[in-house]
PDB file of C-alpha atoms in Angstrom:
ATOM      1  CA  UNK A 180     -26.921  14.439   9.338  1.00  0.00           C
ATOM      2  CA  UNK A 181     -23.171  14.594   9.315  1.00  0.00           C
ATOM      3  CA  UNK A 182     -22.101  11.021   7.719  1.00  0.00           C
ATOM      4  CA  UNK A 183     -19.625   9.215   9.257  1.00  0.00           C
ATOM      5  CA  UNK A 184     -17.001   8.347   6.602  1.00  0.00           C
ATOM      6  CA  UNK A 185     -13.553   5.605   8.621  1.00  0.00           C
ATOM      7  CA  UNK A 186     -10.748   2.924   6.849  1.00  0.00           C
ATOM      8  CA  UNK A 187     -10.520  -0.297   7.995  1.00  0.00           C
ATOM      9  CA  UNK A 188      -7.228   0.551  10.036  1.00  0.00           C
ATOM     10  CA  UNK A 189      -9.602   1.448  12.871  1.00  0.00           C
ATOM     11  CA  UNK A 190     -10.581  -2.149  13.760  1.00  0.00           C
ATOM     12  CA  UNK A 191     -14.552  -0.447  13.385  1.00  0.00           C
ATOM     13  CA  UNK A 192     -16.440  -3.756  12.518  1.00  0.00           C
ATOM     14  CA  UNK A 193     -18.829  -3.321   9.170  1.00  0.00           C
ATOM     15  CA  UNK A 194     -21.423  -4.930  12.021  1.00  0.00           C
ATOM     16  CA  UNK A 195     -20.137  -2.541  13.876  1.00  0.00           C
ATOM     17  CA  UNK A 196     -21.231   0.479  11.036  1.00  0.00           C
ATOM     18  CA  UNK A 197     -24.130  -0.569  10.301  1.00  0.00           C
ATOM     19  CA  UNK A 198     -25.107  -0.588  13.498  1.00  0.00           C
ATOM     20  CA  UNK A 199     -23.141   2.846  14.025  1.00  0.00           C
ATOM     21  CA  UNK A 200     -25.247   4.336  10.957  1.00  0.00           C
ATOM     22  CA  UNK A 201     -21.070   4.993   9.302  1.00  0.00           C
ATOM     23  CA  UNK A 202     -19.091   3.675   6.334  1.00  0.00           C
ATOM     24  CA  UNK A 203     -16.132   1.997   6.517  1.00  0.00           C
ATOM     25  CA  UNK A 204     -13.820   1.597   4.115  1.00  0.00           C
ATOM     26  CA  UNK A 205     -12.263  -1.338   3.626  1.00  0.00           C
ATOM     27  CA  UNK A 206      -8.016  -1.846   2.996  1.00  0.00           C
ATOM     28  CA  UNK A 207      -6.636  -4.129  -0.153  1.00  0.00           C
ATOM     29  CA  UNK A 208      -4.104  -6.960   1.366  1.00  0.00           C
ATOM     30  CA  UNK A 209      -2.034  -8.964  -1.489  1.00  0.00           C
ATOM     31  CA  UNK A 210      -1.037 -12.921  -0.517  1.00  0.00           C
ATOM     32  CA  UNK A 211       0.982 -13.397  -3.023  1.00  0.00           C
ATOM     33  CA  UNK A 212      -0.834 -13.283  -6.395  1.00  0.00           C
ATOM     34  CA  UNK A 213      -4.218 -12.795  -3.615  1.00  0.00           C
ATOM     35  CA  UNK A 214      -6.381  -9.466  -3.336  1.00  0.00           C
ATOM     36  CA  UNK A 215      -8.261  -9.400  -0.467  1.00  0.00           C
ATOM     37  CA  UNK A 216     -10.102  -6.715   1.311  1.00  0.00           C
ATOM     38  CA  UNK A 217      -9.791  -6.790   4.814  1.00  0.00           C
ATOM     39  CA  UNK A 218     -12.832  -5.551   7.752  1.00  0.00           C
ATOM     40  CA  UNK A 219     -14.482  -9.066   6.565  1.00  0.00           C
ATOM     41  CA  UNK A 220     -15.336  -8.390   3.266  1.00  0.00           C
ATOM     42  CA  UNK A 221     -13.873 -10.996   1.539  1.00  0.00           C
ATOM     43  CA  UNK A 222     -10.884 -11.889   4.351  1.00  0.00           C
ATOM     44  CA  UNK A 223     -12.151 -11.924   8.027  1.00  0.00           C
ATOM     45  CA  UNK A 224     -10.268 -11.742  10.473  1.00  0.00           C
ATOM     46  CA  UNK A 225     -10.434 -15.392  11.285  1.00  0.00           C
ATOM     47  CA  UNK A 226      -9.027 -16.555   8.009  1.00  0.00           C
ATOM     48  CA  UNK A 227      -6.191 -13.644   8.197  1.00  0.00           C
ATOM     49  CA  UNK A 228      -4.560 -14.328  11.281  1.00  0.00           C
ATOM     50  CA  UNK A 229      -4.789 -18.414  10.030  1.00  0.00           C
ATOM     51  CA  UNK A 230      -2.517 -17.754   7.470  1.00  0.00           C
ATOM     52  CA  UNK A 231      -0.201 -15.363   8.616  1.00  0.00           C
ATOM     53  CA  UNK A 232       0.970 -17.984  11.136  1.00  0.00           C
ATOM     54  CA  UNK A 233       1.912 -20.166   8.490  1.00  0.00           C
ATOM     55  CA  UNK A 234       3.537 -17.044   6.025  1.00  0.00           C
ATOM     56  CA  UNK A 235       7.044 -17.357   5.168  1.00  0.00           C
ATOM     57  CA  UNK A 236       7.192 -14.080   4.208  1.00  0.00           C
ATOM     58  CA  UNK A 237       4.629 -11.346   5.203  1.00  0.00           C
ATOM     59  CA  UNK A 238       1.332 -10.284   3.460  1.00  0.00           C
ATOM     60  CA  UNK A 239       1.284  -6.931   1.385  1.00  0.00           C
ATOM     61  CA  UNK A 240      -1.315  -3.588   2.094  1.00  0.00           C
ATOM     62  CA  UNK A 241      -2.025  -0.959   0.658  1.00  0.00           C
ATOM     63  CA  UNK A 242      -4.987   2.226   1.054  1.00  0.00           C
ATOM     64  CA  UNK A 243      -7.777   2.965   0.370  1.00  0.00           C
ATOM     65  CA  UNK A 244      -8.051   3.782  -3.005  1.00  0.00           C
ATOM     66  CA  UNK A 245      -9.049   7.879  -3.223  1.00  0.00           C
ATOM     67  CA  UNK A 246     -11.849   6.355  -5.647  1.00  0.00           C
ATOM     68  CA  UNK A 247     -14.014   4.000  -2.478  1.00  0.00           C
ATOM     69  CA  UNK A 248     -13.749   7.399  -0.518  1.00  0.00           C
ATOM     70  CA  UNK A 249     -15.198   9.416  -3.395  1.00  0.00           C
ATOM     71  CA  UNK A 250     -18.438   7.286  -4.078  1.00  0.00           C
ATOM     72  CA  UNK A 251     -18.635   7.296  -0.302  1.00  0.00           C
ATOM     73  CA  UNK A 252     -18.884  11.067   0.178  1.00  0.00           C
ATOM     74  CA  UNK A 253     -20.719  11.603  -2.510  1.00  0.00           C
ATOM     75  CA  UNK A 254     -23.146   9.342  -2.698  1.00  0.00           C
ATOM     76  CA  UNK A 255     -23.918  10.582   0.662  1.00  0.00           C
ATOM     77  CA  UNK A 256     -23.203  13.816  -0.407  1.00  0.00           C
ATOM     78  CA  UNK A 257     -26.621  13.508  -2.624  1.00  0.00           C
ATOM     79  CA  UNK A 258     -28.953  14.814   0.201  1.00  0.00           C
ATOM     80  CA  UNK A 259     -27.990  18.467   0.914  1.00  0.00           C
ATOM     81  CA  UNK A 260     -28.446  18.334   3.753  1.00  0.00           C
ATOM     82  CA  UNK A 261     -26.230  16.066   5.168  1.00  0.00           C
ATOM     83  CA  UNK A 262     -22.258  17.159   5.527  1.00  0.00           C
ATOM     84  CA  UNK A 263     -19.258  14.152   5.662  1.00  0.00           C
ATOM     85  CA  UNK A 264     -16.232  13.566   8.349  1.00  0.00           C
ATOM     86  CA  UNK A 265     -14.557  11.656   7.941  1.00  0.00           C
ATOM     87  CA  UNK A 266     -11.374  10.238  10.207  1.00  0.00           C
ATOM     88  CA  UNK A 267      -8.609   8.140   8.662  1.00  0.00           C
ATOM     89  CA  UNK A 268      -6.036   6.587  10.530  1.00  0.00           C
ATOM     90  CA  UNK A 269      -2.316   7.932  10.526  1.00  0.00           C
ATOM     91  CA  UNK A 270      -1.123   9.657   7.661  1.00  0.00           C
ATOM     92  CA  UNK A 271       2.446   8.472   8.733  1.00  0.00           C
ATOM     93  CA  UNK A 272       1.353   5.149   8.390  1.00  0.00           C
ATOM     94  CA  UNK A 273      -1.079   5.166   5.505  1.00  0.00           C
ATOM     95  CA  UNK A 274      -1.823   6.659   2.096  1.00  0.00           C
ATOM     96  CA  UNK A 275      -5.233   6.571   3.433  1.00  0.00           C
ATOM     97  CA  UNK A 276      -5.420  10.643   4.565  1.00  0.00           C
ATOM     98  CA  UNK A 277      -3.837  11.697   1.079  1.00  0.00           C
ATOM     99  CA  UNK A 278      -6.683   9.334  -0.652  1.00  0.00           C
ATOM    100  CA  UNK A 279      -9.677  11.327   1.206  1.00  0.00           C
ATOM    101  CA  UNK A 280      -8.143  14.545   1.045  1.00  0.00           C
ATOM    102  CA  UNK A 281      -8.328  14.740  -3.135  1.00  0.00           C
ATOM    103  CA  UNK A 282     -11.757  12.260  -2.797  1.00  0.00           C
ATOM    104  CA  UNK A 283     -12.541  15.888  -1.095  1.00  0.00           C
ATOM    105  CA  UNK A 284     -10.574  17.603  -4.095  1.00  0.00           C
ATOM    106  CA  UNK A 285     -12.915  16.076  -6.474  1.00  0.00           C
ATOM    107  CA  UNK A 286     -16.150  15.347  -4.206  1.00  0.00           C
ATOM    108  CA  UNK A 287     -19.621  16.578  -5.007  1.00  0.00           C
ATOM    109  CA  UNK A 288     -19.639  19.407  -3.082  1.00  0.00           C
ATOM    110  CA  UNK A 289     -16.275  19.760  -0.925  1.00  0.00           C
ATOM    111  CA  UNK A 290     -17.732  22.706   1.592  1.00  0.00           C
ATOM    112  CA  UNK A 291     -19.458  19.683   3.097  1.00  0.00           C
ATOM    113  CA  UNK A 292     -16.631  16.826   3.303  1.00  0.00           C
ATOM    114  CA  UNK A 293     -13.199  17.582   6.981  1.00  0.00           C
ATOM    115  CA  UNK A 294     -11.098  14.815   6.764  1.00  0.00           C
ATOM    116  CA  UNK A 295      -9.559  14.224   9.646  1.00  0.00           C
ATOM    117  CA  UNK A 296      -6.099  12.482  10.385  1.00  0.00           C
ATOM    118  CA  UNK A 297      -6.335  10.601  13.417  1.00  0.00           C
ATOM    119  CA  UNK A 298      -2.473  10.476  13.462  1.00  0.00           C
ATOM    120  CA  UNK A 299      -3.063   6.527  14.866  1.00  0.00           C
ATOM    121  CA  UNK A 300      -4.228   2.870  13.301  1.00  0.00           C
ATOM    122  CA  UNK A 301      -7.123   0.254  15.364  1.00  0.00           C
ATOM    123  CA  UNK A 302      -8.269   1.458  19.184  1.00  0.00           C
ATOM    124  CA  UNK A 303      -6.023   4.545  19.833  1.00  0.00           C
ATOM    125  CA  UNK A 304      -8.403   5.082  15.827  1.00  0.00           C
ATOM    126  CA  UNK A 305     -11.767   3.563  17.388  1.00  0.00           C
ATOM    127  CA  UNK A 306     -11.442   6.035  20.079  1.00  0.00           C
ATOM    128  CA  UNK A 307     -12.114   8.438  18.074  1.00  0.00           C
ATOM    129  CA  UNK A 308     -14.568   7.726  15.608  1.00  0.00           C
ATOM    130  CA  UNK A 309     -17.200   6.117  18.535  1.00  0.00           C
ATOM    131  CA  UNK A 310     -16.330  10.084  19.711  1.00  0.00           C
ATOM    132  CA  UNK A 311     -17.570  11.182  16.567  1.00  0.00           C
ATOM    133  CA  UNK A 312     -20.776   8.393  16.916  1.00  0.00           C
ATOM    134  CA  UNK A 313     -21.621   9.698  20.568  1.00  0.00           C
ATOM    135  CA  UNK A 314     -20.859  13.115  19.457  1.00  0.00           C
ATOM    136  CA  UNK A 315     -23.184  13.657  16.272  1.00  0.00           C
ATOM    137  CA  UNK A 316     -25.880  11.104  17.650  1.00  0.00           C
ATOM    138  CA  UNK A 317     -26.388  14.328  20.415  1.00  0.00           C
ATOM    139  CA  UNK A 318     -26.616  16.098  17.449  1.00  0.00           C
ATOM    140  CA  UNK A 319     -23.540  18.196  17.495  1.00  0.00           C
ATOM    141  CA  UNK A 320     -22.066  19.918  14.175  1.00  0.00           C
ATOM    142  CA  UNK A 321     -19.388  18.934  12.419  1.00  0.00           C
ATOM    143  CA  UNK A 322     -17.342  21.623  13.481  1.00  0.00           C
ATOM    144  CA  UNK A 323     -17.962  21.256  16.904  1.00  0.00           C
ATOM    145  CA  UNK A 324     -17.014  16.807  17.251  1.00  0.00           C
ATOM    146  CA  UNK A 325     -13.978  18.391  14.915  1.00  0.00           C
ATOM    147  CA  UNK A 326     -12.661  20.636  18.435  1.00  0.00           C
ATOM    148  CA  UNK A 327     -13.366  16.928  20.206  1.00  0.00           C
ATOM    149  CA  UNK A 328     -11.710  14.943  18.528  1.00  0.00           C
ATOM    150  CA  UNK A 329      -9.100  17.484  18.096  1.00  0.00           C
ATOM    151  CA  UNK A 330      -8.893  17.876  21.945  1.00  0.00           C
ATOM    152  CA  UNK A 331      -8.957  14.393  22.843  1.00  0.00           C
ATOM    153  CA  UNK A 332      -6.033  14.012  19.556  1.00  0.00           C
ATOM    154  CA  UNK A 333      -3.689  15.815  21.889  1.00  0.00           C
ATOM    155  CA  UNK A 334      -3.785  14.185  25.041  1.00  0.00           C
ATOM    156  CA  UNK A 335      -4.192  10.458  23.583  1.00  0.00           C
ATOM    157  CA  UNK A 336      -2.284   7.523  24.437  1.00  0.00           C
ATOM    158  CA  UNK A 337      -1.634   4.409  22.873  1.00  0.00           C
ATOM    159  CA  UNK A 338       1.034   1.409  23.762  1.00  0.00           C
ATOM    160  CA  UNK A 339       1.090  -2.061  23.045  1.00  0.00           C
ATOM    161  CA  UNK A 340       3.166  -5.523  23.486  1.00  0.00           C
ATOM    162  CA  UNK A 341       4.447  -7.789  20.626  1.00  0.00           C
ATOM    163  CA  UNK A 342       4.088 -11.146  21.661  1.00  0.00           C
ATOM    164  CA  UNK A 343       6.020 -12.969  19.011  1.00  0.00           C
ATOM    165  CA  UNK A 344       9.615 -11.990  17.512  1.00  0.00           C
ATOM    166  CA  UNK A 345       9.025 -13.882  14.343  1.00  0.00           C
ATOM    167  CA  UNK A 346       6.952 -11.623  12.704  1.00  0.00           C
ATOM    168  CA  UNK A 347       9.225  -8.155  13.499  1.00  0.00           C
ATOM    169  CA  UNK A 348      12.153 -10.183  12.234  1.00  0.00           C
ATOM    170  CA  UNK A 349      10.097 -10.766   8.750  1.00  0.00           C
ATOM    171  CA  UNK A 350       9.382  -7.727   8.401  1.00  0.00           C
ATOM    172  CA  UNK A 351      12.851  -5.978   9.135  1.00  0.00           C
ATOM    173  CA  UNK A 352      12.260  -3.971  12.292  1.00  0.00           C
ATOM    174  CA  UNK A 353      14.245  -6.818  14.433  1.00  0.00           C
ATOM    175  CA  UNK A 354      17.573  -8.843  13.303  1.00  0.00           C
ATOM    176  CA  UNK A 355      17.329 -13.081  13.014  1.00  0.00           C
ATOM    177  CA  UNK A 356      19.657 -13.091  15.078  1.00  0.00           C
ATOM    178  CA  UNK A 357      18.248 -10.424  17.791  1.00  0.00           C
ATOM    179  CA  UNK A 358      14.597 -12.887  17.790  1.00  0.00           C
ATOM    180  CA  UNK A 359      16.226 -15.531  17.917  1.00  0.00           C
ATOM    181  CA  UNK A 360      17.591 -14.213  21.330  1.00  0.00           C
ATOM    182  CA  UNK A 361      14.828 -12.248  22.226  1.00  0.00           C
ATOM    183  CA  UNK A 362      12.693 -15.311  21.727  1.00  0.00           C
ATOM    184  CA  UNK A 363      14.925 -17.717  23.688  1.00  0.00           C
ATOM    185  CA  UNK A 364      15.231 -14.760  27.140  1.00  0.00           C
ATOM    186  CA  UNK A 365      11.324 -14.249  26.725  1.00  0.00           C
ATOM    187  CA  UNK A 366      11.610 -10.730  25.633  1.00  0.00           C
ATOM    188  CA  UNK A 367       8.692  -8.753  24.339  1.00  0.00           C
ATOM    189  CA  UNK A 368       9.588  -5.628  23.019  1.00  0.00           C
ATOM    190  CA  UNK A 369       6.624  -2.385  23.713  1.00  0.00           C
ATOM    191  CA  UNK A 370       5.462   0.096  20.963  1.00  0.00           C
ATOM    192  CA  UNK A 371       3.902   2.767  21.348  1.00  0.00           C
ATOM    193  CA  UNK A 372       2.182   5.619  18.306  1.00  0.00           C
ATOM    194  CA  UNK A 373       3.072   9.120  18.966  1.00  0.00           C
ATOM    195  CA  UNK A 374       3.317  11.952  16.654  1.00  0.00           C
ATOM    196  CA  UNK A 375       0.997   9.236  14.222  1.00  0.00           C
ATOM    197  CA  UNK A 376       4.577   6.645  14.083  1.00  0.00           C
ATOM    198  CA  UNK A 377       4.452   3.433  15.094  1.00  0.00           C
ATOM    199  CA  UNK A 378       8.343   3.226  18.010  1.00  0.00           C
ATOM    200  CA  UNK A 379       9.032   1.069  20.725  1.00  0.00           C
ATOM    201  CA  UNK A 380       8.884   2.073  23.884  1.00  0.00           C
ATOM    202  CA  UNK A 381      11.915  -0.653  25.667  1.00  0.00           C
ATOM    203  CA  UNK A 382      11.468  -4.205  26.459  1.00  0.00           C
ATOM    204  CA  UNK A 383      10.308  -6.326  28.807  1.00  0.00           C
ATOM    205  CA  UNK A 384      11.723 -10.101  29.903  1.00  0.00           C
ATOM    206  CA  UNK A 385       8.045 -12.064  29.665  1.00  0.00           C
ATOM    207  CA  UNK A 386       3.945 -11.240  29.557  1.00  0.00           C
ATOM    208  CA  UNK A 387       3.117 -10.982  33.167  1.00  0.00           C
ATOM    209  CA  UNK A 388       5.989  -7.910  33.047  1.00  0.00           C
ATOM    210  CA  UNK A 389       4.768  -6.238  30.079  1.00  0.00           C
ATOM    211  CA  UNK A 390       1.026  -6.162  32.453  1.00  0.00           C
ATOM    212  CA  UNK A 391       2.383  -4.538  34.629  1.00  0.00           C
ATOM    213  CA  UNK A 392       4.125  -1.950  32.308  1.00  0.00           C
ATOM    214  CA  UNK A 393      -0.091  -1.842  31.104  1.00  0.00           C
ATOM    215  CA  UNK A 394      -0.498  -0.896  34.448  1.00  0.00           C
ATOM    216  CA  UNK A 395       2.300   1.543  35.630  1.00  0.00           C
ATOM    217  CA  UNK A 396       1.069   3.548  32.548  1.00  0.00           C
ATOM    218  CA  UNK A 397      -2.588   4.206  33.403  1.00  0.00           C
ATOM    219  CA  UNK A 398      -1.063   5.330  37.388  1.00  0.00           C
ATOM    220  CA  UNK A 399       0.805   7.716  35.230  1.00  0.00           C
ATOM    221  CA  UNK A 400      -0.863   8.964  33.073  1.00  0.00           C
ATOM    222  CA  UNK A 401      -4.736   8.810  34.809  1.00  0.00           C
ATOM    223  CA  UNK A 402      -7.355   8.581  32.138  1.00  0.00           C
ATOM    224  CA  UNK A 403     -10.484  10.524  31.613  1.00  0.00           C
ATOM    225  CA  UNK A 404     -13.743   9.052  33.324  1.00  0.00           C
ATOM    226  CA  UNK A 405     -15.405  10.515  30.327  1.00  0.00           C
ATOM    227  CA  UNK A 406     -14.042   8.519  27.805  1.00  0.00           C
ATOM    228  CA  UNK A 407     -14.117   4.545  27.504  1.00  0.00           C
ATOM    229  CA  UNK A 408     -10.628   3.430  27.505  1.00  0.00           C
ATOM    230  CA  UNK A 409      -9.840   0.101  25.273  1.00  0.00           C
ATOM    231  CA  UNK A 410      -8.151  -3.361  25.135  1.00  0.00           C
ATOM    232  CA  UNK A 411      -6.909  -4.236  22.233  1.00  0.00           C
ATOM    233  CA  UNK A 412      -5.398  -7.661  21.145  1.00  0.00           C
ATOM    234  CA  UNK A 413      -4.268  -9.613  17.671  1.00  0.00           C
ATOM    235  CA  UNK A 414      -6.052 -12.422  17.411  1.00  0.00           C
ATOM    236  CA  UNK A 415      -5.524 -13.116  21.318  1.00  0.00           C
ATOM    237  CA  UNK A 416      -8.794 -13.374  23.373  1.00  0.00           C
ATOM    238  CA  UNK A 417      -6.944 -15.373  26.387  1.00  0.00           C
ATOM    239  CA  UNK A 418      -3.904 -12.496  26.208  1.00  0.00           C
ATOM    240  CA  UNK A 419      -6.848  -9.224  26.439  1.00  0.00           C
ATOM    241  CA  UNK A 420      -9.205 -11.289  28.940  1.00  0.00           C
ATOM    242  CA  UNK A 421      -6.401 -11.755  31.228  1.00  0.00           C
ATOM    243  CA  UNK A 422      -4.981  -7.499  30.223  1.00  0.00           C
ATOM    244  CA  UNK A 423      -8.634  -6.786  31.188  1.00  0.00           C
ATOM    245  CA  UNK A 424      -8.713  -8.916  34.001  1.00  0.00           C
ATOM    246  CA  UNK A 425      -5.421  -7.084  36.531  1.00  0.00           C
ATOM    247  CA  UNK A 426      -6.014  -4.038  35.232  1.00  0.00           C
ATOM    248  CA  UNK A 427      -9.678  -4.019  37.395  1.00  0.00           C
ATOM    249  CA  UNK A 428      -7.807  -5.852  40.406  1.00  0.00           C
ATOM    250  CA  UNK A 429      -5.988  -2.860  40.648  1.00  0.00           C
ATOM    251  CA  UNK A 430      -9.034  -1.306  41.268  1.00  0.00           C
ATOM    252  CA  UNK A 431      -7.533   1.997  39.465  1.00  0.00           C
ATOM    253  CA  UNK A 432     -10.504   4.965  38.783  1.00  0.00           C
ATOM    254  CA  UNK A 433     -11.338   4.119  34.848  1.00  0.00           C
ATOM    255  CA  UNK A 434     -13.686   4.893  32.218  1.00  0.00           C
ATOM    256  CA  UNK A 435     -15.594   2.338  30.620  1.00  0.00           C
ATOM    257  CA  UNK A 436     -13.235  -0.407  28.889  1.00  0.00           C
ATOM    258  CA  UNK A 437     -14.661  -1.366  25.729  1.00  0.00           C
ATOM    259  CA  UNK A 438     -12.338  -4.307  23.206  1.00  0.00           C
ATOM    260  CA  UNK A 439     -11.071  -4.289  20.016  1.00  0.00           C
ATOM    261  CA  UNK A 440      -9.986  -7.099  17.623  1.00  0.00           C
ATOM    262  CA  UNK A 441      -6.779  -5.612  16.391  1.00  0.00           C
ATOM    263  CA  UNK A 442      -7.228  -5.774  12.660  1.00  0.00           C
ATOM    264  CA  UNK A 443      -4.854  -6.392   9.086  1.00  0.00           C
ATOM    265  CA  UNK A 444      -4.158  -4.459   8.909  1.00  0.00           C
ATOM    266  CA  UNK A 445      -1.631  -3.680  12.306  1.00  0.00           C
ATOM    267  CA  UNK A 446      -1.184  -6.972  12.588  1.00  0.00           C
ATOM    268  CA  UNK A 447       0.609  -7.527   9.144  1.00  0.00           C
ATOM    269  CA  UNK A 448       3.820  -6.311  10.217  1.00  0.00           C
ATOM    270  CA  UNK A 449       3.682  -6.886  14.327  1.00  0.00           C
ATOM    271  CA  UNK A 450       1.737 -10.079  13.875  1.00  0.00           C
ATOM    272  CA  UNK A 451      -0.895 -12.465  16.166  1.00  0.00           C
ATOM    273  CA  UNK A 452      -1.075 -12.102  20.154  1.00  0.00           C
ATOM    274  CA  UNK A 453      -0.284  -7.711  20.020  1.00  0.00           C
ATOM    275  CA  UNK A 454      -2.194  -6.065  22.716  1.00  0.00           C
ATOM    276  CA  UNK A 455      -2.836  -2.780  22.749  1.00  0.00           C
ATOM    277  CA  UNK A 456      -4.157  -0.046  25.598  1.00  0.00           C
ATOM    278  CA  UNK A 457      -5.896   2.843  24.004  1.00  0.00           C
ATOM    279  CA  UNK A 458      -7.104   5.512  26.024  1.00  0.00           C
ATOM    280  CA  UNK A 459      -7.834  10.291  26.843  1.00  0.00           C
ATOM    281  CA  UNK A 460      -5.594  10.617  29.428  1.00  0.00           C
ATOM    282  CA  UNK A 461      -7.469  12.963  31.765  1.00  0.00           C
ATOM    283  CA  UNK A 462      -7.285  17.039  31.702  1.00  0.00           C
TER     284      UNK A 462
END
């Protein structure tokens, strides 16, 4: 059996982890002196966003500890027939990949453990994890699954739009003056993850133009219809519903659309109201 392990950067929930028979390892989050474990282990997303909306400074996050990966790997390896496939969040956004690699070196049988750096996070990582589950359940080998994941990574797109500039100012990504002017003019930064890092894609004025930008990008980079398209939202279900409605109304030839709740890690840096779209470009 192939045991799939991931981190909570993937935003795969604990409920989904049980349904998929995978391990989702949580990451610590600190509000001042209080430490929680995200993804519903000791703080729910609802409670997290409630806290961050009134916070005067952003919480701190850390990678999954190496020992958590080690425990998960060794537990799976107790069965001599088992292999482990671990998909982590981007090594350029968090230390989870490094923790997983160290755990592999220290585990009971490193030859039965494969670690993949997704070079992504949130719904883009969800896409890879769910594809790995699909391939595993279809009877593919670890090598075949890893090859499929690397292929998807090579043609992956993830783009987003921040809603409230306050959190970018709090995190030092924007100056207070730029944040104040941008808020007054209803400026929304557009974002992307490329090469494993979050970068600015541009700006739009207002949410409507942001949704139009999403549709424009889907037209420029048509999705692979064999892989679902993911829409993510950070505590903003109405915004996700509107994006989905407008994309579907456009009549594009799209794959299945799935929705993801953006969790604490990305939410810490960009705040509530963030929306994202993630898909694999057609070959």
